[in-house]
Amino acid sequence: MSQKPSVPQGTRDFSPVEMARRRYIFSTLEAVFKQYGFKQLETPSLENLSTLTGKYGDEGDKLLFKVLNSGDYLQKAPDELVQAKDSKELIKHIADRGLRYDLTVPFARYVVMHQHEISFPFKRYQIQPVWRADRPQKGRYREFYQCDADIVGSDSLLYEAELSCIYDEAFHRLGIPVSIRINNRKVLESIAIRCGFGETFRDFTVIIDKLDKIGEEKVAEELTALGGDAQAAVALLASKTFNREALDGLAKELNNEVGEKGIAELEELLSYLETQNLHNEIILDTTLARGLNYYTGTIYEVVAKSVKMGSIGGGGRYDDLTGIFGLKGVSGVGISFGADRIYDVLLEMNAFPELGANFTQLIFCPMDEASRLYSFKLASQCREAGIQTEVYPEPAKLKKQLGYADNNGIPVAVIVGENERESGALSVKFLQDGQQESLDILALINRLK
RNA sequence: GUGGUUGUAGCUCAGUUGGUUAGAGUGUCAGAUUGUGGCUUUGAAGGUCGGGGGUUCGAAUCCCCUCAAUCACCCCA
């Protein structure tokens, strides 16, 4: 019995054409990362569950893919938990590992484990898949790639500026006009304190993050329910072009200690950015909160201007991420690119450059068995010369062989039959314009090199 | 995790109030053309109508369950 094949929900195959496009995104980002001196890192797909749980909140824990232990895992599980069907407790006994949920936490783990080999500040980039057991929908997959650039071991705001520039440069190179939204967690905290949400800061951020989605009135409603001065808070929430004027306006309102610290950070970041020639708009958005609660300073989010899609990048400063793994006082700042969403945006914008899946420059088309052997030999000569070469595997009809070349976008075909073999004068056909020439192998190689 | 919409050939889609053998375009393969691709033309293959169950004399069509895609929540890249 044959079964209908399928892939798990939220996962996808990538065809050669799709891979060419994905490679284009990855290599564009990689080139920018390298330009700023980031070094590449990879970590295992599997992490110990203890590394992952509790780092992403209750929601995050639910979305973790857990991997069953090897062997007869139920044998070692406590009977009462199996009997009680208590999945939540039982899982701790039957699954020790899980698939990574993001790249930041594994990076923090890496830094702590290798702290004595690393010279700080350490700049690393990482391009790997992550997994979330989320319900798939547009722009949301269960397996997707993140492309992260982080720096640990420095609290200099120069790095915030560099990361802003990386966002700007990368999306410029990809041809996606974006808004780079920036905020500072301390500014947010200051607003919260000022308006009486100091005690309920977490909930406060969750609500205001929805501002552009549900509107001012709804947000005011929910904030009032939370118990605080909703009107005052809403008045302070705005998104403006990131410049001196906007900052000064904000500074006048936030004259408490946290606020002044946050404003000072934004000012320093701005003074770096003022020296740059940026392609995209930078927005100071005090409604930007971001879910992950470990951010402590600058936070980023990037949105494509021409396509409706969730954020295609995000990140921020976290003063003490490695603290949970026992290394205190190491500050980090990082950003992430959502490669799969960037792919969808480029596709929707029709903004991919012409990227054939074909790399073959030359194909030999043998007319008989002896020519096939002869072609195989000549092909290795071409390959040694650095020409990407194929040999058609059968001495089939020319129509078929040229059809293969045509369908695969191979630009040059060499027809080899008895005449060519004996004279060494190869019939070289250029498929784009249909021109045909007689060349010997050396002349052919020179022409294509 | 909650709710809505959709599911017919590899792909894009027709398919009448439930009625004979489920169609088209495109792609694939073969021929027209024995050593010359794209264009043309002829033909062929390709379908458990997402899967399972039910109603009916009869189901692609109606009902239930399930799987998947998609959209809105939640959350996020």
Short mmCIF file of N, CA, C and O in Angstrom, two decimals, chain A residues 291-393:
data_model
loop_
_atom_site.label_atom_id
_atom_site.label_comp_id
_atom_site.label_asym_id
_atom_site.label_seq_id
_atom_site.Cartn_x
_atom_site.Cartn_y
_atom_site.Cartn_z
N GLY A 291 7.31 41.88 22.58
CA GLY A 291 6.88 40.92 23.57
C GLY A 291 7.95 40.45 24.54
O GLY A 291 7.71 40.37 25.73
N LEU A 292 9.12 40.14 24.03
CA LEU A 292 10.10 39.48 24.88
C LEU A 292 10.52 40.39 26.02
O LEU A 292 10.92 41.52 25.83
N ASN A 293 10.43 39.85 27.21
CA ASN A 293 10.57 40.71 28.37
C ASN A 293 12.01 40.93 28.81
O ASN A 293 12.26 41.62 29.77
N TYR A 294 12.98 40.34 28.07
CA TYR A 294 14.34 40.57 28.55
C TYR A 294 14.96 41.85 28.01
O TYR A 294 16.05 42.22 28.41
N TYR A 295 14.26 42.55 27.12
CA TYR A 295 14.83 43.80 26.61
C TYR A 295 14.85 44.87 27.70
O TYR A 295 13.93 44.98 28.50
N THR A 296 15.92 45.65 27.72
CA THR A 296 16.06 46.66 28.77
C THR A 296 16.37 48.05 28.23
O THR A 296 16.24 49.02 28.96
N GLY A 297 16.78 48.15 26.99
CA GLY A 297 17.13 49.47 26.45
C GLY A 297 16.46 49.68 25.10
O GLY A 297 15.24 49.56 24.98
N THR A 298 17.31 49.94 24.11
CA THR A 298 16.79 50.17 22.75
C THR A 298 16.03 48.94 22.25
O THR A 298 16.46 47.82 22.49
N ILE A 299 14.91 49.17 21.58
CA ILE A 299 14.24 48.07 20.89
C ILE A 299 13.96 48.47 19.44
O ILE A 299 13.77 49.65 19.13
N TYR A 300 13.98 47.47 18.56
CA TYR A 300 13.80 47.71 17.14
C TYR A 300 12.66 46.86 16.60
O TYR A 300 12.41 45.76 17.07
N GLU A 301 12.07 47.39 15.56
CA GLU A 301 11.16 46.56 14.76
C GLU A 301 11.17 47.13 13.35
O GLU A 301 11.20 48.35 13.15
N VAL A 302 11.16 46.23 12.35
CA VAL A 302 11.21 46.68 10.97
C VAL A 302 9.96 46.21 10.25
O VAL A 302 9.57 45.05 10.35
N VAL A 303 9.34 47.12 9.52
CA VAL A 303 8.13 46.80 8.78
C VAL A 303 8.31 47.23 7.32
O VAL A 303 8.84 48.31 7.06
N ALA A 304 7.90 46.36 6.40
CA ALA A 304 7.98 46.71 4.98
C ALA A 304 6.92 47.76 4.68
O ALA A 304 5.79 47.69 5.18
N LYS A 305 7.28 48.76 3.87
CA LYS A 305 6.34 49.85 3.63
C LYS A 305 5.27 49.48 2.60
O LYS A 305 4.15 49.97 2.67
N SER A 306 5.62 48.62 1.64
CA SER A 306 4.70 48.42 0.52
C SER A 306 3.88 47.13 0.62
O SER A 306 3.03 46.89 -0.22
N VAL A 307 4.15 46.30 1.62
CA VAL A 307 3.45 45.02 1.72
C VAL A 307 2.91 44.85 3.13
O VAL A 307 3.59 45.13 4.11
N LYS A 308 1.68 44.39 3.20
CA LYS A 308 1.09 44.14 4.50
C LYS A 308 1.60 42.79 5.02
O LYS A 308 1.27 41.74 4.48
N MET A 309 2.38 42.83 6.05
CA MET A 309 3.01 41.62 6.58
C MET A 309 3.40 41.99 8.00
O MET A 309 3.60 43.17 8.28
N GLY A 310 3.48 41.04 8.87
CA GLY A 310 3.95 41.36 10.22
C GLY A 310 5.37 41.92 10.14
O GLY A 310 5.87 42.20 9.06
N SER A 311 6.01 42.09 11.27
CA SER A 311 7.36 42.65 11.24
C SER A 311 8.31 41.67 10.57
O SER A 311 8.17 40.46 10.68
N ILE A 312 9.25 42.21 9.82
CA ILE A 312 10.23 41.36 9.12
C ILE A 312 11.59 41.43 9.81
O ILE A 312 12.55 40.85 9.34
N GLY A 313 11.62 42.10 10.94
CA GLY A 313 12.84 42.13 11.72
C GLY A 313 12.55 42.72 13.08
O GLY A 313 11.60 43.48 13.24
N GLY A 314 13.34 42.34 14.07
CA GLY A 314 13.14 42.90 15.40
C GLY A 314 14.35 42.61 16.26
O GLY A 314 15.15 41.74 15.95
N GLY A 315 14.46 43.38 17.34
CA GLY A 315 15.60 43.11 18.21
C GLY A 315 15.67 44.15 19.31
O GLY A 315 14.75 44.95 19.49
N GLY A 316 16.79 44.12 20.02
CA GLY A 316 16.93 45.10 21.08
C GLY A 316 18.11 44.82 22.00
O GLY A 316 18.88 43.89 21.79
N ARG A 317 18.19 45.65 23.02
CA ARG A 317 19.26 45.58 24.02
C ARG A 317 18.77 44.82 25.24
O ARG A 317 17.65 45.04 25.70
N TYR A 318 19.58 43.87 25.69
CA TYR A 318 19.22 43.16 26.92
C TYR A 318 20.44 43.19 27.84
O TYR A 318 21.51 42.71 27.50
N ASP A 319 20.26 43.81 29.00
CA ASP A 319 21.41 44.05 29.88
C ASP A 319 21.95 42.79 30.51
O ASP A 319 23.11 42.70 30.85
N ASP A 320 21.09 41.81 30.66
CA ASP A 320 21.53 40.68 31.48
C ASP A 320 21.02 39.34 30.96
O ASP A 320 20.50 38.54 31.71
N LEU A 321 21.16 39.09 29.67
CA LEU A 321 20.61 37.85 29.14
C LEU A 321 21.37 36.63 29.65
O LEU A 321 20.79 35.59 29.94
N THR A 322 22.70 36.74 29.76
CA THR A 322 23.48 35.59 30.17
C THR A 322 23.36 35.32 31.66
O THR A 322 23.80 34.29 32.13
N GLY A 323 22.74 36.26 32.37
CA GLY A 323 22.55 36.10 33.82
C GLY A 323 21.83 34.81 34.17
O GLY A 323 22.19 34.14 35.13
N ILE A 324 20.84 34.43 33.36
CA ILE A 324 20.09 33.22 33.67
C ILE A 324 20.95 31.97 33.56
O ILE A 324 20.62 30.93 34.09
N PHE A 325 22.07 32.08 32.84
CA PHE A 325 22.98 30.93 32.75
C PHE A 325 24.20 31.14 33.65
O PHE A 325 25.23 30.48 33.49
N GLY A 326 24.11 32.13 34.54
CA GLY A 326 25.13 32.27 35.56
C GLY A 326 26.25 33.26 35.27
O GLY A 326 27.17 33.40 36.06
N LEU A 327 26.17 33.97 34.15
CA LEU A 327 27.19 34.97 33.87
C LEU A 327 26.55 36.35 33.96
O LEU A 327 25.81 36.76 33.08
N LYS A 328 26.84 37.05 35.07
CA LYS A 328 26.16 38.31 35.34
C LYS A 328 26.87 39.48 34.67
O LYS A 328 28.06 39.42 34.40
N GLY A 329 26.09 40.51 34.45
CA GLY A 329 26.66 41.80 34.06
C GLY A 329 27.21 41.87 32.65
O GLY A 329 28.05 42.71 32.35
N VAL A 330 26.79 40.95 31.78
CA VAL A 330 27.24 41.03 30.39
C VAL A 330 26.07 41.54 29.55
O VAL A 330 25.02 40.92 29.49
N SER A 331 26.29 42.68 28.92
CA SER A 331 25.22 43.30 28.16
C SER A 331 25.28 42.84 26.71
O SER A 331 26.34 42.58 26.16
N GLY A 332 24.12 42.73 26.11
CA GLY A 332 24.07 42.33 24.70
C GLY A 332 23.05 43.15 23.94
O GLY A 332 22.10 43.67 24.50
N VAL A 333 23.28 43.26 22.65
CA VAL A 333 22.29 43.92 21.80
C VAL A 333 22.28 43.19 20.46
O VAL A 333 23.33 42.79 19.98
N GLY A 334 21.09 42.99 19.93
CA GLY A 334 21.05 42.21 18.70
C GLY A 334 19.79 42.45 17.89
O GLY A 334 18.80 43.00 18.38
N ILE A 335 19.87 42.04 16.63
CA ILE A 335 18.72 42.15 15.75
C ILE A 335 18.53 40.84 15.01
O ILE A 335 19.45 40.03 14.91
N SER A 336 17.32 40.67 14.52
CA SER A 336 16.99 39.45 13.81
C SER A 336 16.26 39.81 12.51
O SER A 336 15.47 40.76 12.48
N PHE A 337 16.57 39.06 11.45
CA PHE A 337 15.85 39.20 10.19
C PHE A 337 14.99 37.97 10.01
O PHE A 337 15.48 36.85 10.16
N GLY A 338 13.72 38.15 9.67
CA GLY A 338 12.84 37.01 9.39
C GLY A 338 12.93 36.65 7.92
O GLY A 338 12.22 37.21 7.09
N ALA A 339 13.82 35.69 7.60
CA ALA A 339 14.12 35.41 6.20
C ALA A 339 12.90 34.95 5.41
O ALA A 339 12.73 35.34 4.25
N ASP A 340 12.05 34.15 6.03
CA ASP A 340 10.90 33.61 5.29
C ASP A 340 9.89 34.70 4.97
O ASP A 340 9.26 34.70 3.92
N ARG A 341 9.75 35.64 5.90
CA ARG A 341 8.85 36.76 5.63
C ARG A 341 9.45 37.70 4.59
O ARG A 341 8.74 38.24 3.75
N ILE A 342 10.76 37.89 4.66
CA ILE A 342 11.43 38.72 3.65
C ILE A 342 11.22 38.09 2.27
O ILE A 342 10.93 38.78 1.29
N TYR A 343 11.30 36.77 2.23
CA TYR A 343 11.05 36.04 0.97
C TYR A 343 9.64 36.36 0.47
O TYR A 343 9.45 36.71 -0.70
N ASP A 344 8.66 36.25 1.34
CA ASP A 344 7.28 36.50 0.95
C ASP A 344 7.07 37.95 0.49
O ASP A 344 6.33 38.21 -0.45
N VAL A 345 7.75 38.86 1.17
CA VAL A 345 7.64 40.27 0.79
C VAL A 345 8.23 40.49 -0.61
O VAL A 345 7.61 41.12 -1.46
N LEU A 346 9.42 39.95 -0.83
CA LEU A 346 10.07 40.12 -2.14
C LEU A 346 9.21 39.52 -3.24
O LEU A 346 9.09 40.08 -4.33
N LEU A 347 8.60 38.38 -2.95
CA LEU A 347 7.76 37.72 -3.94
C LEU A 347 6.55 38.59 -4.25
O LEU A 347 6.19 38.79 -5.41
N GLU A 348 5.95 39.11 -3.20
CA GLU A 348 4.75 39.92 -3.39
C GLU A 348 5.09 41.23 -4.12
O GLU A 348 4.30 41.73 -4.91
N MET A 349 6.28 41.76 -3.86
CA MET A 349 6.71 42.99 -4.54
C MET A 349 7.23 42.70 -5.94
O MET A 349 7.51 43.64 -6.69
N ASN A 350 7.39 41.42 -6.24
CA ASN A 350 7.99 41.02 -7.51
C ASN A 350 9.38 41.63 -7.63
O ASN A 350 9.76 42.16 -8.68
N ALA A 351 10.13 41.59 -6.54
CA ALA A 351 11.39 42.32 -6.47
C ALA A 351 12.63 41.42 -6.42
O ALA A 351 13.72 41.89 -6.14
N PHE A 352 12.44 40.13 -6.71
CA PHE A 352 13.62 39.28 -6.81
C PHE A 352 14.34 39.59 -8.10
O PHE A 352 13.71 39.80 -9.14
N PRO A 353 15.67 39.63 -8.10
CA PRO A 353 16.40 39.76 -9.36
C PRO A 353 16.25 38.45 -10.15
O PRO A 353 15.82 37.45 -9.60
N GLU A 354 16.57 38.49 -11.43
CA GLU A 354 16.53 37.27 -12.23
C GLU A 354 17.54 36.28 -11.66
O GLU A 354 18.74 36.50 -11.71
N LEU A 355 17.02 35.19 -11.09
CA LEU A 355 17.91 34.19 -10.50
C LEU A 355 17.52 32.84 -11.07
O LEU A 355 16.55 32.25 -10.66
N GLY A 356 18.25 32.40 -12.06
CA GLY A 356 17.97 31.06 -12.56
C GLY A 356 18.46 30.06 -11.55
O GLY A 356 19.35 30.34 -10.75
N ALA A 357 17.88 28.88 -11.56
CA ALA A 357 18.40 27.82 -10.70
C ALA A 357 19.58 27.15 -11.39
O ALA A 357 20.24 26.30 -10.84
N ASN A 358 19.84 27.56 -12.62
CA ASN A 358 20.89 26.91 -13.41
C ASN A 358 22.25 27.56 -13.21
O ASN A 358 22.38 28.77 -13.21
N PHE A 359 23.25 26.73 -13.04
CA PHE A 359 24.61 27.23 -12.98
C PHE A 359 25.45 26.65 -14.10
O PHE A 359 26.59 27.00 -14.28
N THR A 360 24.87 25.69 -14.84
CA THR A 360 25.63 25.02 -15.89
C THR A 360 25.88 25.98 -17.05
O THR A 360 24.97 26.65 -17.51
N GLN A 361 27.13 26.04 -17.49
CA GLN A 361 27.47 26.94 -18.59
C GLN A 361 27.51 26.21 -19.92
O GLN A 361 27.40 26.81 -20.98
N LEU A 362 27.74 24.88 -19.84
CA LEU A 362 28.05 24.15 -21.07
C LEU A 362 27.53 22.73 -20.96
O LEU A 362 27.65 22.11 -19.91
N ILE A 363 26.94 22.22 -22.06
CA ILE A 363 26.53 20.82 -22.05
C ILE A 363 27.02 20.13 -23.31
O ILE A 363 26.98 20.70 -24.41
N PHE A 364 27.51 18.91 -23.14
CA PHE A 364 27.91 18.08 -24.28
C PHE A 364 26.72 17.23 -24.71
O PHE A 364 26.07 16.61 -23.88
N CYS A 365 26.47 17.20 -26.01
CA CYS A 365 25.38 16.40 -26.55
C CYS A 365 25.96 15.33 -27.48
O CYS A 365 26.21 15.60 -28.66
N PRO A 366 26.18 14.13 -26.97
CA PRO A 366 26.81 13.07 -27.78
C PRO A 366 25.79 12.39 -28.68
O PRO A 366 24.65 12.15 -28.28
N MET A 367 26.22 12.06 -29.90
CA MET A 367 25.32 11.45 -30.87
C MET A 367 25.40 9.93 -30.88
O MET A 367 24.54 9.26 -31.43
N ASP A 368 26.48 9.39 -30.34
CA ASP A 368 26.61 7.93 -30.28
C ASP A 368 27.45 7.57 -29.07
O ASP A 368 27.97 8.45 -28.38
N GLU A 369 27.58 6.28 -28.83
CA GLU A 369 28.25 5.83 -27.61
C GLU A 369 29.70 6.27 -27.54
O GLU A 369 30.17 6.71 -26.49
N ALA A 370 30.40 6.17 -28.66
CA ALA A 370 31.81 6.56 -28.67
C ALA A 370 31.93 8.05 -28.36
O ALA A 370 32.84 8.48 -27.65
N SER A 371 30.97 8.84 -28.85
CA SER A 371 31.01 10.29 -28.61
C SER A 371 30.71 10.60 -27.14
O SER A 371 31.18 11.60 -26.61
N ARG A 372 29.92 9.74 -26.52
CA ARG A 372 29.61 9.95 -25.11
C ARG A 372 30.88 9.83 -24.28
O ARG A 372 31.16 10.65 -23.42
N LEU A 373 31.65 8.78 -24.55
CA LEU A 373 32.91 8.57 -23.85
C LEU A 373 33.87 9.74 -24.11
O LEU A 373 34.50 10.27 -23.20
N TYR A 374 33.95 10.14 -25.36
CA TYR A 374 34.80 11.25 -25.79
C TYR A 374 34.36 12.55 -25.09
O TYR A 374 35.17 13.31 -24.59
N SER A 375 33.05 12.75 -25.01
CA SER A 375 32.50 13.96 -24.36
C SER A 375 32.84 13.98 -22.88
O SER A 375 33.18 15.02 -22.32
N PHE A 376 32.73 12.80 -22.27
CA PHE A 376 33.00 12.70 -20.84
C PHE A 376 34.42 13.15 -20.54
O PHE A 376 34.70 13.83 -19.57
N LYS A 377 35.33 12.74 -21.43
CA LYS A 377 36.73 13.12 -21.28
C LYS A 377 36.91 14.63 -21.47
O LYS A 377 37.57 15.29 -20.66
N LEU A 378 36.33 15.18 -22.52
CA LEU A 378 36.45 16.62 -22.77
C LEU A 378 35.81 17.44 -21.64
O LEU A 378 36.30 18.50 -21.27
N ALA A 379 34.72 16.89 -21.09
CA ALA A 379 34.01 17.61 -20.03
C ALA A 379 34.94 17.84 -18.83
O ALA A 379 34.92 18.91 -18.21
N SER A 380 35.76 16.84 -18.52
CA SER A 380 36.62 17.00 -17.35
C SER A 380 37.66 18.10 -17.62
O SER A 380 38.04 18.83 -16.70
N GLN A 381 38.06 18.22 -18.87
CA GLN A 381 38.99 19.30 -19.24
C GLN A 381 38.33 20.67 -18.99
O GLN A 381 38.96 21.59 -18.49
N CYS A 382 37.06 20.76 -19.36
CA CYS A 382 36.32 22.01 -19.17
C CYS A 382 36.16 22.32 -17.69
O CYS A 382 36.32 23.45 -17.24
N ARG A 383 35.83 21.27 -16.92
CA ARG A 383 35.63 21.46 -15.49
C ARG A 383 36.91 21.90 -14.82
O ARG A 383 36.91 22.77 -13.94
N GLU A 384 38.02 21.31 -15.24
CA GLU A 384 39.31 21.72 -14.68
C GLU A 384 39.58 23.18 -14.96
O GLU A 384 40.23 23.87 -14.16
N ALA A 385 39.07 23.65 -16.08
CA ALA A 385 39.27 25.06 -16.43
C ALA A 385 38.25 25.95 -15.71
O ALA A 385 38.20 27.16 -15.95
N GLY A 386 37.43 25.33 -14.85
CA GLY A 386 36.50 26.12 -14.05
C GLY A 386 35.17 26.38 -14.72
O GLY A 386 34.40 27.23 -14.26
N ILE A 387 34.89 25.66 -15.80
CA ILE A 387 33.60 25.84 -16.48
C ILE A 387 32.63 24.80 -15.96
O ILE A 387 32.94 23.61 -15.92
N GLN A 388 31.46 25.25 -15.56
CA GLN A 388 30.46 24.31 -15.01
C GLN A 388 29.83 23.56 -16.18
O GLN A 388 29.17 24.15 -17.03
N THR A 389 30.06 22.24 -16.19
CA THR A 389 29.80 21.46 -17.39
C THR A 389 28.96 20.23 -17.09
O THR A 389 29.12 19.59 -16.06
N GLU A 390 28.05 19.91 -18.03
CA GLU A 390 27.28 18.68 -17.95
C GLU A 390 27.48 17.88 -19.22
O GLU A 390 27.84 18.42 -20.26
N VAL A 391 27.23 16.57 -19.12
CA VAL A 391 27.20 15.72 -20.30
C VAL A 391 25.83 15.06 -20.33
O VAL A 391 25.38 14.52 -19.31
N TYR A 392 25.14 15.11 -21.48
CA TYR A 392 23.85 14.44 -21.54
C TYR A 392 24.08 12.93 -21.46
O TYR A 392 24.97 12.41 -22.13
N PRO A 393 23.29 12.23 -20.65
CA PRO A 393 23.65 10.86 -20.30
C PRO A 393 23.38 9.81 -21.38
O PRO A 393 23.85 8.69 -21.25
#
